[in-house]
Amino acid sequence: MKELLQKEDITIRFAGDSGDGMQLTGMQFTSTTALLGNDLSTLPDYPAEIRAPAGTLFGVSGFQIHFGSTEIYTPGDVCDVLVAMNPAALKVNLNGLIDGGTIIANSDSFDDKNLSLASYNSNPLEDGSLSKYKLHVINISKLTSLTLSDTQLTSKEIDRCKNFFALGLMYWMYNRPLEPTIEWMQEKFKKTPKYVDANIKVLKAGFNYGDITEIFTVRYDVQPAKLEPGNYRSVTGNEAVALGLIAASEKSKLGLFLGSYPITPASDILHELSYYKNFRVKTFQAEDEIAAITSSIGASFAGALAITTTSGPGLALKGEALGLAVMTELPLVIINVQRGGPSTGLPTKTEQSDLLQSLYGRHGESPVCVIAAKTPSDCFYTVYEACRIATKFMVPVILLSDGYIANGSEPWNFPLIEDLSDININFRTEKDGFFPYLRDEKTLARPWAIPGTPNLEHRIGGLEKQQVTGNVSYDAQNHDYMVRLRQNKIEKIAEDIPLAEIDGKESGKLLLVSWGGTYGAAKTAVNNKRKENKYISHLHLKYINPFQKNVGEILKKFDKILVPELNLGQLSKVLKHTFFVNTISLTKVEGQPFKSIEIENKIDELLK
Amino acid sequence: MSLIQETLEPIQTSFEQPTYSSKDFQSNQDVRWCPGCGDYSILAQTQRIFPDFGVPKHNVVFVSGIGCSSRFPYYMNTYGFHSIHGRAPSIATGIKIARPELSVWVVTGDGDGMSIGGNHLIHTLRRNVNLKILLFNNQIYGLTKGQYSPTSEYGKVTKSTPLGSVDHPFNPLLLALGAEASFVARTLDRDTKHMQMILKRAHNFCGTTFIEIYQNCNVFNNGAFFQFTEKESKDDNVLLLEHGKPMVFGKEKNKGIKLDGFTPKVVSLDGTNSVNDLLVHNEKDSVLAFILANFNAMEGMPRPIGIFRAIERPTYEKDIERQIENAVVKEKGSFNNLIQSGQTWIIK
Ligand code: SF4
């Protein structure tokens, strides 16, 4: 019997060629781990090329999972285990491995060709360069083909199964059951039973390899986390957006319309919603980003819950139409899953560099509401909130997500429809006293009078509107009035949202302010510092335009304000000019989320 | 049972036949085109023919982009959306997909539809969304005061081409046919009866209808189409297309179109050729539609007006509805079922 050691948390990185199935392997490990009741966070990290040339450094695809028996907020700063399916995967990921960490290397792929593709002069598995790690050299390809030698599969098909050997071995090492993955295989490959059999065989072979061979003497166990009681599932940010939209449609009783043009990393929302025909979701894959948003504006005019999804460059293309949505005061939700920019930039990597574009990147004075999601599951609540605000105030709302939370996943104590707040929609039907731009006193929203309603025929458009009548007006005073009114309307939203809640003391030396996907690293940094008795407070901002009413007050009670962002200090700038406070920016634009240690180091520096 | 069941059904609209006069379609807004502009006639014919359609006016939406023509929706007492440059087909597509029961019309111009909005136009045509697109072609930019447009002729002298344009123009109908528009027609601002007939056919057609309307901009491009619209010249220069009828034209009805191989030729009906030798128009013949649309580029050929092609095929929004209905029949969606599908677990 081999020893079983308890661990509080573990980070594993699966890395290989983009054709090696690393994302799938990582996701399987994630589902199984979630089912065991661990808290977790994941980071898929893959190249922009769909089938990058095999063996190259830029073709490496990785999937990192951090799981534990305590609450987990990040995919892990460094990994404890690196599964490297080829030399390039080893090279690219080695600096993310903790000193003394474990390497599982598929020795079969460390041949001359692959070594030279990865720019290794000598074989690192043999030259002693990895001596500070626990190196396990396993001929995974060979063992896989031996396992399947009595099957009818071609050698190519056999080779494709090798990731499951690695997965099986990891299941053994971390004491996880095989059944969830076996069930998944039976479903996934049900049309080709020979694949089901082969994959199960290889998975078990990997598991047994750990059990039987002498190579491994210990295995580890990570106890379930003490999560809040409830019903759980795992969810990625993009899935959560799709689910949130379905919920908002059901709750508001509005038909859901999505106009979208494929763009990484937002396309999965389009894919997901395209399946939900039985929810009467209408998805329209437009000819370009412009048609994607303008069709949504049309659908909104017609009375749908109208959504458009995109990423940075797409948002730039939508800018003109957003101005139209501001002018016509129609509800619209624009979801921007941010990626590395400018231009095509780093399409599969994460960044938070569209904040200023979202706030200001339009012609004229065209304020919109901007809110940001902080974790994969928070995408659900944030998109739901975006729909509520858009329809209540008759405004466009930009929701900022990012590549990291969009593709990352976590366990989610999910709600049922009855747990969600109401979204009340009142289409105007009354003829008496109807004017297209007569406003609700409280929200300043204009009536939503949709085509098909008798006696409310009216015209809207991009030309300036006369207050109340909505007729075209070139009057100078009226324009001044309307510009301010549209600004006011956005500011009014602050009266409709909860006050900001600070984590920690209400005043002190240092306040950490985060927004969007930086939440996890910030929260972890704060928790770690508290363990060292360094007490700092944390404010996470979901609402960026408008800010919650008490944000200014909170900021002013701290000596120093640290704002970590995956850009060159965009929120920091906004806080400075909005609240006249000094902020200290911690910035990074490497296409990767913050490591909590990076924030911790900055905190230490500031507390010195 | 899901809430959505009762609520996401298409909104019920009244179906009793309204009786309207053209006045009912006039809004209270002052019409602001230049006096003498061809747009007036198009507006008047539209308001005149709409009562014939029997559609409640609250179920009608006019969508436009930017340009002189795009002021049109303000003058129609229906729902209307004066949007942004070139985007009207996409806005209209969103409206029609969301609410297929509405009658949705797009008003655009040669700059709006062929230049800045060219992409939306061709994709709308190929998708066959059931929209009625009216393209007012005046071969000039009017609203921005007289630059050449994508339909202006080569060599055209304008403010932005003082030495003559070196841009080769689009032929709107060939572009529409190339995008496989199911209904393609041309009419003239000055031919009121013909325009009304075409509008009516467009209304009755199920699919995207693309109508090029020759429209005189008397301020910046006066007389661009006079040879086709004025009494003295029109009979000899215009060929009226009528389904199933031989292609005869001319003041004396003494000329016709004959096909020589694939090349159309004008022949005179002087004894050597009779009506029986002439091409017979067929709206269902796509090859013929291309030949006719190409007359613009052929020396000595009359300009055809009428319906070049009318071939129905499934519309985009109905296909979407069909997929939805099939899915709903199988299993009506419920959020609570959806969120619990796949792997879930309980933590106590
Ligand atoms: S500029 Fe030309 S097209 Fe425009 S309104 Fe005047 S006459 Fe008509």
mmCIF file of C-alpha atoms in Angstrom, chain A residues 13-20 22 45 53-63 79 81-97 103-106 109-110 114-115 117-120 124-125 130 162:
data_model
loop_
_atom_site.group_PDB
_atom_site.id
_atom_site.type_symbol
_atom_site.label_atom_id
_atom_site.label_comp_id
_atom_site.label_asym_id
_atom_site.label_seq_id
_atom_site.Cartn_x
_atom_site.Cartn_y
_atom_site.Cartn_z
ATOM 1 C CA ARG A 13 -0.486 22.090 -15.330
ATOM 2 C CA PHE A 14 -1.164 19.840 -18.294
ATOM 3 C CA ALA A 15 0.922 20.920 -21.279
ATOM 4 C CA GLY A 16 1.461 19.539 -24.750
ATOM 5 C CA ASP A 17 0.996 20.242 -28.413
ATOM 6 C CA SER A 18 -2.199 21.992 -29.383
ATOM 7 C CA GLY A 19 -3.228 18.674 -30.976
ATOM 8 C CA ASP A 20 -2.538 16.643 -27.824
ATOM 9 C CA MET A 22 -4.601 19.104 -23.187
ATOM 10 C CA ASP A 45 -3.880 28.818 -22.045
ATOM 11 C CA PRO A 53 2.927 23.103 -36.201
ATOM 12 C CA ALA A 54 3.627 20.123 -33.958
ATOM 13 C CA GLY A 55 6.465 20.308 -31.498
ATOM 14 C CA THR A 56 6.999 24.068 -31.693
ATOM 15 C CA LEU A 57 7.285 26.377 -28.722
ATOM 16 C CA PHE A 58 4.449 28.592 -29.889
ATOM 17 C CA GLY A 59 2.195 25.586 -30.481
ATOM 18 C CA VAL A 60 2.129 24.628 -26.807
ATOM 19 C CA SER A 61 -1.298 24.383 -25.238
ATOM 20 C CA GLY A 62 -1.635 24.359 -21.482
ATOM 21 C CA PHE A 63 -4.355 23.909 -18.901
ATOM 22 C CA CYS A 79 2.300 24.680 -10.218
ATOM 23 C CA VAL A 81 3.026 19.274 -11.029
ATOM 24 C CA LEU A 82 3.828 19.769 -14.681
ATOM 25 C CA VAL A 83 2.671 17.156 -17.149
ATOM 26 C CA ALA A 84 4.803 17.755 -20.240
ATOM 27 C CA MET A 85 3.800 15.793 -23.293
ATOM 28 C CA ASN A 86 6.772 17.039 -25.352
ATOM 29 C CA PRO A 87 10.000 19.062 -25.031
ATOM 30 C CA ALA A 88 8.372 22.340 -26.101
ATOM 31 C CA ALA A 89 5.742 21.969 -23.371
ATOM 32 C CA LEU A 90 8.500 21.427 -20.822
ATOM 33 C CA LYS A 91 10.488 24.399 -21.989
ATOM 34 C CA VAL A 92 7.583 26.835 -22.090
ATOM 35 C CA ASN A 93 6.188 25.864 -18.695
ATOM 36 C CA LEU A 94 9.185 25.006 -16.584
ATOM 37 C CA ASN A 95 9.537 28.459 -15.061
ATOM 38 C CA GLY A 96 5.964 28.150 -13.735
ATOM 39 C CA LEU A 97 6.894 25.026 -11.753
ATOM 40 C CA ILE A 103 7.505 16.707 -13.706
ATOM 41 C CA ILE A 104 5.777 13.945 -15.588
ATOM 42 C CA ALA A 105 7.410 13.825 -19.009
ATOM 43 C CA ASN A 106 6.438 11.725 -21.986
ATOM 44 C CA SER A 109 8.374 12.608 -27.653
ATOM 45 C CA PHE A 110 11.841 13.718 -26.563
ATOM 46 C CA ASN A 114 11.287 17.654 -31.049
ATOM 47 C CA LEU A 115 14.297 18.598 -28.948
ATOM 48 C CA LEU A 117 12.159 22.325 -32.323
ATOM 49 C CA ALA A 118 12.150 23.269 -28.652
ATOM 50 C CA SER A 119 15.736 24.597 -28.971
ATOM 51 C CA TYR A 120 17.230 22.078 -26.568
ATOM 52 C CA PRO A 124 16.876 17.714 -20.450
ATOM 53 C CA LEU A 125 15.494 14.398 -19.249
ATOM 54 C CA LEU A 130 16.190 19.094 -14.057
ATOM 55 C CA LYS A 162 -2.153 9.129 -24.856
#
